mmCIF file of C-alpha atoms and ligand atoms in Angstrom:
data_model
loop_
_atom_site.group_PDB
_atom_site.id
_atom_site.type_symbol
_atom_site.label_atom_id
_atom_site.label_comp_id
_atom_site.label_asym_id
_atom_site.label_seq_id
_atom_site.Cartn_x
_atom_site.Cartn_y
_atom_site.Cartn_z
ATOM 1 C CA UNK A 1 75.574 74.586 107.259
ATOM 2 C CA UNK A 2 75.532 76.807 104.280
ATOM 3 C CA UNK A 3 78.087 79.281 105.578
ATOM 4 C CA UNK A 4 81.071 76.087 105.993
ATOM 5 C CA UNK A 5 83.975 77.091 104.287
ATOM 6 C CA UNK A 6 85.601 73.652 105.497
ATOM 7 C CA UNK A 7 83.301 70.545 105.987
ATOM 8 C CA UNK A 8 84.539 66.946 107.228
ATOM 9 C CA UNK A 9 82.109 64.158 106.962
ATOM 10 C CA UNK A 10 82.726 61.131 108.716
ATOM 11 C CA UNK A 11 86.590 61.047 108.320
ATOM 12 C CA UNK A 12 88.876 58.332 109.564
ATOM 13 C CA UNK A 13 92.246 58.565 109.364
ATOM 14 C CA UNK A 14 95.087 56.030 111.299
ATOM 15 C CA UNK A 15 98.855 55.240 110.919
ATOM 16 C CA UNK A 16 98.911 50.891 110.560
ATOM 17 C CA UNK A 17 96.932 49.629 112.496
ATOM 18 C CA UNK A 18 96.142 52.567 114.894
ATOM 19 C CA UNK A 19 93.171 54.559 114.331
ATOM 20 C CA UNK A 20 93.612 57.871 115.166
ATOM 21 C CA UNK A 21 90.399 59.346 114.181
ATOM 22 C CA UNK A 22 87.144 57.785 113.957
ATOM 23 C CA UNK A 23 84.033 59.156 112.244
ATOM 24 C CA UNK A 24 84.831 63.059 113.036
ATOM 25 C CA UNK A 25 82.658 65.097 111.156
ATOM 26 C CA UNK A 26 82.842 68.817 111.890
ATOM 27 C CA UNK A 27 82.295 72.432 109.931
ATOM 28 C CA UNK A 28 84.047 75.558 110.269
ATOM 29 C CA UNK A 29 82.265 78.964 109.139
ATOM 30 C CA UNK A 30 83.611 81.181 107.251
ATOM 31 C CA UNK A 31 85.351 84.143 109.037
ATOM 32 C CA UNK A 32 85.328 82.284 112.450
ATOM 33 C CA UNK A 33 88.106 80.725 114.465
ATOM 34 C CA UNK A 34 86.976 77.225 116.056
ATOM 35 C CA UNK A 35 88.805 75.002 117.918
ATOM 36 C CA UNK A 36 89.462 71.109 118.989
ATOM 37 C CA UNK A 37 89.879 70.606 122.052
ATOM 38 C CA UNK A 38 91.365 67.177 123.710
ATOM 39 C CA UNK A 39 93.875 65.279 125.971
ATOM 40 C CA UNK A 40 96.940 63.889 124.170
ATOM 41 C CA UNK A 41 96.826 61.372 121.383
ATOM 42 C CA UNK A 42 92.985 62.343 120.649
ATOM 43 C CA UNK A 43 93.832 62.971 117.952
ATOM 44 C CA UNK A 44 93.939 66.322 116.986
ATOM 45 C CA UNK A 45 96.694 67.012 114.834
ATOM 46 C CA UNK A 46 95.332 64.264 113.039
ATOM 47 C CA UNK A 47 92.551 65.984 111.802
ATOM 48 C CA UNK A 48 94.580 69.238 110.725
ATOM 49 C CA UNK A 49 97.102 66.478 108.899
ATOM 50 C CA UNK A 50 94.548 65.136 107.110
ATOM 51 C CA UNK A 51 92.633 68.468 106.051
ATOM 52 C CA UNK A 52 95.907 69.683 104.606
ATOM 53 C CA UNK A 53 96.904 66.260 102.833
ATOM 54 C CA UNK A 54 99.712 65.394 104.833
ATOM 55 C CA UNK A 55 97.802 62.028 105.806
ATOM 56 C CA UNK A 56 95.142 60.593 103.670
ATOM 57 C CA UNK A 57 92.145 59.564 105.499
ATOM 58 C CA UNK A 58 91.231 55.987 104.703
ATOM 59 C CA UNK A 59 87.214 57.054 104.885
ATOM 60 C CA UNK A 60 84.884 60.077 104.444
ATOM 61 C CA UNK A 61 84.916 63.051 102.560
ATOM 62 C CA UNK A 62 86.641 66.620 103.080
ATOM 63 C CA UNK A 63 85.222 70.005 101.373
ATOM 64 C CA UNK A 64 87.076 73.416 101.524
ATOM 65 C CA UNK A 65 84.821 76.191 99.812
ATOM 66 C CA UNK A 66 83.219 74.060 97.241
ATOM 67 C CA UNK A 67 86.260 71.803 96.322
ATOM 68 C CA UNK A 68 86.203 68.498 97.598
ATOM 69 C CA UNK A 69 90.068 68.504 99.042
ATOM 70 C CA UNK A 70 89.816 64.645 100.433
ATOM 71 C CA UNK A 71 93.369 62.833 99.795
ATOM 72 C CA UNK A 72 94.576 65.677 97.618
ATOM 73 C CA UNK A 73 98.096 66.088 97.713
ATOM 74 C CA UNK A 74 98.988 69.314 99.958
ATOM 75 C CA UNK A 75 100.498 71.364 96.798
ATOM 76 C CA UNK A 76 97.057 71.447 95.610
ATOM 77 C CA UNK A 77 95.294 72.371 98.897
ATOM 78 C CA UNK A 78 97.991 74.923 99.308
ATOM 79 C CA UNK A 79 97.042 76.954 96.268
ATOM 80 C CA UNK A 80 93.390 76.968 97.120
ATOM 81 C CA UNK A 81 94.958 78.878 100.338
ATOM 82 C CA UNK A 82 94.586 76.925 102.933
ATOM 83 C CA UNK A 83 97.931 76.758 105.420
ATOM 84 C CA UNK A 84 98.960 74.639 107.598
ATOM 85 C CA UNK A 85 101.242 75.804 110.748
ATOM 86 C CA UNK A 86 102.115 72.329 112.001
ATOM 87 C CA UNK A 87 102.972 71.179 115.417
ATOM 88 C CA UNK A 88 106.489 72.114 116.764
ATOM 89 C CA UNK A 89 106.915 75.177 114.033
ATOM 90 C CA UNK A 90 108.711 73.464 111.635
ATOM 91 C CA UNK A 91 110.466 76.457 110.400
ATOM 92 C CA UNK A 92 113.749 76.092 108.253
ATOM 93 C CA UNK A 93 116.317 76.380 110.965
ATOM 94 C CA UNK A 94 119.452 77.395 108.369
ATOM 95 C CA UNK A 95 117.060 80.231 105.861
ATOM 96 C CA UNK A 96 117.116 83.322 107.317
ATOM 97 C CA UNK A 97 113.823 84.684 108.886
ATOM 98 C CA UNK A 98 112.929 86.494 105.748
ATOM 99 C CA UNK A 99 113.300 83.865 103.056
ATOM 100 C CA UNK A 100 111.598 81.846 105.631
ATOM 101 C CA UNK A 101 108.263 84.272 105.259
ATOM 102 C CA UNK A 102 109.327 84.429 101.643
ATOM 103 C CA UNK A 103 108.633 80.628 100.940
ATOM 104 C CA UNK A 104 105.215 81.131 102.398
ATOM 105 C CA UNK A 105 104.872 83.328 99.491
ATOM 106 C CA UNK A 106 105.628 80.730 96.975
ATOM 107 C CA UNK A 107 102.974 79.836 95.038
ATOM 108 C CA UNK A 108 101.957 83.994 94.791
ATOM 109 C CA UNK A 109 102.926 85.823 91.611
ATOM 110 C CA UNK A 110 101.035 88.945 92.794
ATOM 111 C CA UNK A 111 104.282 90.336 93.582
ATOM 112 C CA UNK A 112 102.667 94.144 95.051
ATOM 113 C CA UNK A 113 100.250 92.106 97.160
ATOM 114 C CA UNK A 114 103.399 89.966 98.888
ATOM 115 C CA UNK A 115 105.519 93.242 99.576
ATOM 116 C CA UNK A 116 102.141 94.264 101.579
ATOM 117 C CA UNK A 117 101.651 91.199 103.638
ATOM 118 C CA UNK A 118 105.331 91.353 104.172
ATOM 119 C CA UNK A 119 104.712 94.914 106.012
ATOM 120 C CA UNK A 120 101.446 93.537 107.597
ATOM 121 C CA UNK A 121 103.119 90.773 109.065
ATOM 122 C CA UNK A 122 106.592 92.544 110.733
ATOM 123 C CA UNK A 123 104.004 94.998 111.822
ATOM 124 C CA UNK A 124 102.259 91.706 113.880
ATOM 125 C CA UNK A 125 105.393 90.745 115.169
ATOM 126 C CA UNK A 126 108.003 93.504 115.194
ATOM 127 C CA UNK A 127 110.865 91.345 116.315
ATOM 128 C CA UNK A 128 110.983 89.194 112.941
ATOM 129 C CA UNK A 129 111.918 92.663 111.499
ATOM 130 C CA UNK A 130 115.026 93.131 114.023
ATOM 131 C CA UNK A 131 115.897 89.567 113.227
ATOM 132 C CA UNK A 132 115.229 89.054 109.530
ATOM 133 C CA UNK A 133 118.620 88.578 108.464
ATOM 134 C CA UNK A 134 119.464 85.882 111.510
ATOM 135 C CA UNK A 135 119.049 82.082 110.307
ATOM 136 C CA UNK A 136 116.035 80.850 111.598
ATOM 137 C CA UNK A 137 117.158 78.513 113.615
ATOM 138 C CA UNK A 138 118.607 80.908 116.332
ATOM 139 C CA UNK A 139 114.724 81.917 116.856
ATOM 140 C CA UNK A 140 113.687 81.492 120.133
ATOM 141 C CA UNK A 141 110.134 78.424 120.609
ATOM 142 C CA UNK A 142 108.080 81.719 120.239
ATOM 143 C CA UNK A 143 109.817 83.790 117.801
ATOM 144 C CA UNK A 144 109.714 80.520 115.879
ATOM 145 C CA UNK A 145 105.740 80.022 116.488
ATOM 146 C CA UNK A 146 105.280 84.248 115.388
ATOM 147 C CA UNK A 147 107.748 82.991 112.201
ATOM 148 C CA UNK A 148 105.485 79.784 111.766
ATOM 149 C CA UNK A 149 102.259 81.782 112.099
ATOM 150 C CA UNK A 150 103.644 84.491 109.831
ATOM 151 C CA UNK A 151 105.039 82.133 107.227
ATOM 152 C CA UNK A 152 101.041 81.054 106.486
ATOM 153 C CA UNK A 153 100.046 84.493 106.407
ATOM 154 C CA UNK A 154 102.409 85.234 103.313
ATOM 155 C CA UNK A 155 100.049 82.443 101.143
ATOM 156 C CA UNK A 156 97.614 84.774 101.808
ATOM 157 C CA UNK A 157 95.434 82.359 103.322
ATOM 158 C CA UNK A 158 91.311 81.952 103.496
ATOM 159 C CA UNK A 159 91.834 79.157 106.210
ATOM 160 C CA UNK A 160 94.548 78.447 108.782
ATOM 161 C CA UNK A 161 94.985 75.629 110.781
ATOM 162 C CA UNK A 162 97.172 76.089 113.588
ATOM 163 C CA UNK A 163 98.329 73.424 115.857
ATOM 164 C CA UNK A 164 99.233 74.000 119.315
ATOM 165 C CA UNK A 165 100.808 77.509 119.373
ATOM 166 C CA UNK A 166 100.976 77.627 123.029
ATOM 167 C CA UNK A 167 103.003 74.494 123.369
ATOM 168 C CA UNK A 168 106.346 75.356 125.237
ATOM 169 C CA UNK A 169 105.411 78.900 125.369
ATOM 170 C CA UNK A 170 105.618 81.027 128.469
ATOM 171 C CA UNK A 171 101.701 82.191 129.568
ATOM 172 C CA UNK A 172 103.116 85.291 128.772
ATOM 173 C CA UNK A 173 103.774 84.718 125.714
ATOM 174 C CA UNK A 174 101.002 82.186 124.709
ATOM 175 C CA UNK A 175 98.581 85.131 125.865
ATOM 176 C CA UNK A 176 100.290 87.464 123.369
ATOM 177 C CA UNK A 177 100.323 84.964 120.417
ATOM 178 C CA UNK A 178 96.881 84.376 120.873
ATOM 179 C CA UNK A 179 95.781 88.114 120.794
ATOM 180 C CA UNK A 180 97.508 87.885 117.650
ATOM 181 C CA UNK A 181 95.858 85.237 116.630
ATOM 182 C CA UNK A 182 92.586 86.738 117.183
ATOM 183 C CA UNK A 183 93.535 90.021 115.393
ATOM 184 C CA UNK A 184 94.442 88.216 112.359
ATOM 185 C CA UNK A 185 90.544 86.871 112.281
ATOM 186 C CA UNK A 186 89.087 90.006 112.824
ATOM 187 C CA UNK A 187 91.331 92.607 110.720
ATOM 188 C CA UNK A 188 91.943 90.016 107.676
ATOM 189 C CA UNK A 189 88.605 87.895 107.777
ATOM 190 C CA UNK A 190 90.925 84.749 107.838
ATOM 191 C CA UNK A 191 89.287 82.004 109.076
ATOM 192 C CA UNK A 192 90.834 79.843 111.290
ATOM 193 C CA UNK A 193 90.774 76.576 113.220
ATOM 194 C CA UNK A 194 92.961 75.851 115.466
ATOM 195 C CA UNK A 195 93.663 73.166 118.027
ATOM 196 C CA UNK A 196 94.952 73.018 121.529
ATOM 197 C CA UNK A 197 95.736 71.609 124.634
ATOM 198 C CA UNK A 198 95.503 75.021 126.353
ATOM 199 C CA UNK A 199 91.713 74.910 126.892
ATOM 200 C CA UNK A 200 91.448 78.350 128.591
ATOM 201 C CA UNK A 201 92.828 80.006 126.417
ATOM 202 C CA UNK A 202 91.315 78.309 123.249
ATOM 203 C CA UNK A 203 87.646 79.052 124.659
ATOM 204 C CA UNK A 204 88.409 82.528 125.063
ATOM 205 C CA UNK A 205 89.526 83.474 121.643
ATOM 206 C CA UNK A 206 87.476 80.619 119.696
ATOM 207 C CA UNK A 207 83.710 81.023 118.370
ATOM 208 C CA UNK A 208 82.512 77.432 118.189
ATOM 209 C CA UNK A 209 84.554 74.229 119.480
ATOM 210 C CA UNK A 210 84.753 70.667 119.247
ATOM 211 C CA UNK A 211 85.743 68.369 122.257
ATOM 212 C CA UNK A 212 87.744 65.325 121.029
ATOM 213 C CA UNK A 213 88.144 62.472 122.975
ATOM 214 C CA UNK A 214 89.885 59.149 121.535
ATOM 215 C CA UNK A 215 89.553 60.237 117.953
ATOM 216 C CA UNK A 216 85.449 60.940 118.583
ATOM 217 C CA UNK A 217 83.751 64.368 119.067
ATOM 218 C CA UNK A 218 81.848 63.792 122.051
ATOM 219 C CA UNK A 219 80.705 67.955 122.413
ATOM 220 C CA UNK A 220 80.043 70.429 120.290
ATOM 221 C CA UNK A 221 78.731 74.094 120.896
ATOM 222 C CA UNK A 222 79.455 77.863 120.927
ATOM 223 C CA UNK A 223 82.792 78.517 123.341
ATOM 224 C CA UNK A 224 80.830 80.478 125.616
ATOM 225 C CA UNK A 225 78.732 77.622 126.044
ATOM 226 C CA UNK A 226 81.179 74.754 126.154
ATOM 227 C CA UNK A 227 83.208 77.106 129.067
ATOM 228 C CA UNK A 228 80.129 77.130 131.437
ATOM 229 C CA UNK A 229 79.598 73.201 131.098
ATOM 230 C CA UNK A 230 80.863 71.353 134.230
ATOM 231 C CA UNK A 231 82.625 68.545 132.679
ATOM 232 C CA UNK A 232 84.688 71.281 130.493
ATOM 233 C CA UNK A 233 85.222 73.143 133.797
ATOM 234 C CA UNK A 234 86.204 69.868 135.591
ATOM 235 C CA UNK A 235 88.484 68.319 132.948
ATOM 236 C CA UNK A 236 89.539 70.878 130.466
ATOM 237 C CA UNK A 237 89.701 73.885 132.689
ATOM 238 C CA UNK A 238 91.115 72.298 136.027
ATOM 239 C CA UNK A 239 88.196 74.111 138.248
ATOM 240 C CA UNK A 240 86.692 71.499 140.289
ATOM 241 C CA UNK A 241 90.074 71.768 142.643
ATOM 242 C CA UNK A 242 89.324 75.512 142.662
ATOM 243 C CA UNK A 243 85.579 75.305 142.804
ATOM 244 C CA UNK A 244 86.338 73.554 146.467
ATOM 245 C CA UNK A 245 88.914 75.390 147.242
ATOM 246 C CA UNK A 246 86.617 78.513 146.823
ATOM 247 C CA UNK A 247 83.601 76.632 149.082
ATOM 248 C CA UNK A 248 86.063 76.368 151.513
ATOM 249 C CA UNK A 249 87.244 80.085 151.484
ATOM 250 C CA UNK A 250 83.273 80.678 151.936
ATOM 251 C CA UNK A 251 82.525 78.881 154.413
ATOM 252 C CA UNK A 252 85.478 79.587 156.639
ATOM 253 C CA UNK A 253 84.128 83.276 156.146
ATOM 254 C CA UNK A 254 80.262 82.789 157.212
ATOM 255 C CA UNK A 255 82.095 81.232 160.519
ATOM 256 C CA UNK A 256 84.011 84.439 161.633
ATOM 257 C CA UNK A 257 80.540 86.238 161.860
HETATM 258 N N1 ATP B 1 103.207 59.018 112.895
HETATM 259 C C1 ATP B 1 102.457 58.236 113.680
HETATM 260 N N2 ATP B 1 102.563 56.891 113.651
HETATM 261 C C2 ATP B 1 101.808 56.104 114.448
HETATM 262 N N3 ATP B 1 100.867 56.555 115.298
HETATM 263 C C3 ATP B 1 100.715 57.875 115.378
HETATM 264 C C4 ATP B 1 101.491 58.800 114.579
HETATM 265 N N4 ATP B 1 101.107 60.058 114.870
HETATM 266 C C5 ATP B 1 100.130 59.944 115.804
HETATM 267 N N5 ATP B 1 99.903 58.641 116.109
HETATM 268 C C6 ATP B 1 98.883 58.133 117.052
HETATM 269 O O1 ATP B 1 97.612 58.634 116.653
HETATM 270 C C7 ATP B 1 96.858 59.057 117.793
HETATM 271 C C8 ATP B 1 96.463 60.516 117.644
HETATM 272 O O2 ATP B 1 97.645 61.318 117.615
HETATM 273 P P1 ATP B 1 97.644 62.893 117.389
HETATM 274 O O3 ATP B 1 99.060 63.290 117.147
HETATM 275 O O4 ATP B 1 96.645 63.229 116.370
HETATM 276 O O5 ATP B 1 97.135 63.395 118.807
HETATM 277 P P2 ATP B 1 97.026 64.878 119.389
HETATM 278 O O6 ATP B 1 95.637 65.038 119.898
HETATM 279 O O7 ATP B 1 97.532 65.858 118.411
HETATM 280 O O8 ATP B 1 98.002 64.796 120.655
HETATM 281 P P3 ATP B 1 99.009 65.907 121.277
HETATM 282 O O9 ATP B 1 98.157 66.811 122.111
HETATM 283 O O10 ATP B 1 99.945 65.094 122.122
HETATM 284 O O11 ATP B 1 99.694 66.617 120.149
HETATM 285 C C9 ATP B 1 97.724 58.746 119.003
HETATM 286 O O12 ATP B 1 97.328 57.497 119.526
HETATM 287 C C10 ATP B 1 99.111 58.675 118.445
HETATM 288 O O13 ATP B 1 99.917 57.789 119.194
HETATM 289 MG MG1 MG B 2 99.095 67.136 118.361
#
């Protein structure tokens, strides 16, 4: 795929003894959001650990835009802007909100162009502003998710990975993160690929996904293909309960006539 702007071939990747990905090879476009989707332990923060060098992957090869990234050390994968917004936030709890957003910022000396993404980003999430001063650590799960989200957006980034930003979220509040989520792709061009447990909502806002299943892909296709297939409907989406439940309602219906 010409248009990849981040390529795994055939990576592997375990802690010990336990493999925790086998063989995955998958691209990402440039300017799209895609998504893994899987059950837990298939391994999907595994992937997004070892694309940003947290884990190195014991086979196969890893490109982001040209550079080959595989077992880099994350310093170096950071300045070719790619972020990582890891499972369970991992914001720091005693910084305030602000010089949290300011260490995403870091490794930027373009001091005019961080004062801008600083605007851009209080203007995605409004309450950071109110609460910039308060430690971080007082954050609510999803003020700390918008903070997390945010933080990555200060390194100016060409390629997020997020990692579960719906988990422990209201629906309210996942749906709002996502929309988010979505307007970041389309107003900054930052491609993203994220992963989730939250199938629904992944398939809505994603372009292309991945089905992971014991450290395998076993599907691949456009989302708007992958939501009409019956075994996504059936074990990702939870519909064959309401697919009966719906025959039922029919049914009943043709009797009363
Ligand atoms: N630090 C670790 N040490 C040992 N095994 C691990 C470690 N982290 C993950 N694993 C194992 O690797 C496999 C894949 O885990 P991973 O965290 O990638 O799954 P996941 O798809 O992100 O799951 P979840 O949806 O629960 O976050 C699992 O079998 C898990 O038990
Ligand atoms: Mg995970």
């Amino acid at each position: 795929m010409s248009d990849a702007i981040l390529t795994l071939s055939n990576v592997e990747s375990a802690y010990g003894p336990v493999k925790a990905i086998r063989g995955v090879s998958l691209q990402v476009r440039k300017g799209e959001i895609a998504t893994v989707l899987g059950a837990n332990g298939a391994g999907k923060s595994t992937i997004l650990k070892t694309v940003s060098g947290i884990l190195d992957p014991r086979k196969g090869r890893i490109a982001f835009d040209g550079h080959d990234i595989t077992a880099r050390d994350p310093a170096h994968i950071v300045r070719l802007r790619l972020c990582h917004v890891p499972e369970g936030r991992e914001v720091f709890p005693l910084l305030s909100v602000h010089d949290n957003l300011m260490m995403g910022a870091y490794t930027r000396a373009d001091r005019d162009g961080v004062a801008r993404d600083l605007e851009t980003v209080l203007g995605y999430f409004p309450i950071l502003k109110e609460r910039a001063r308060q430690p971080a650590g007082l954050l609510s799960g999803g003020q700390q998710q918008m903070l997390a989200i945010s933080r990555a957006l200060m390194a100016d980034p060409r390629l997020i990975l997020l990692d579960e930003p719906s988990l422990g979220l209201s629906p309210k509040l996942t749906k709002e993160i996502f929309e988010i989520v979505v307007r970041i792709n389309r107003e900054r061009g930052t491609t993203i690929l994220l992963v989730e447990q939250n199938a629904q909502m992944a398939l809505n806002a994603a372009d292309h996904g991945y089905v992971l299943e014991n450290g395998r892909i076993v599907m691949e296709d456009r989302c708007e293909v992958l939501r009409e297939k019956d075994d996504i409907k059936e074990f990702y989406l939870g519909m064959k309960q309401a697919g009966v439940r719906a025959e039922r309602r029919w049914k009943t219906k043709k009797n009363w006539r």
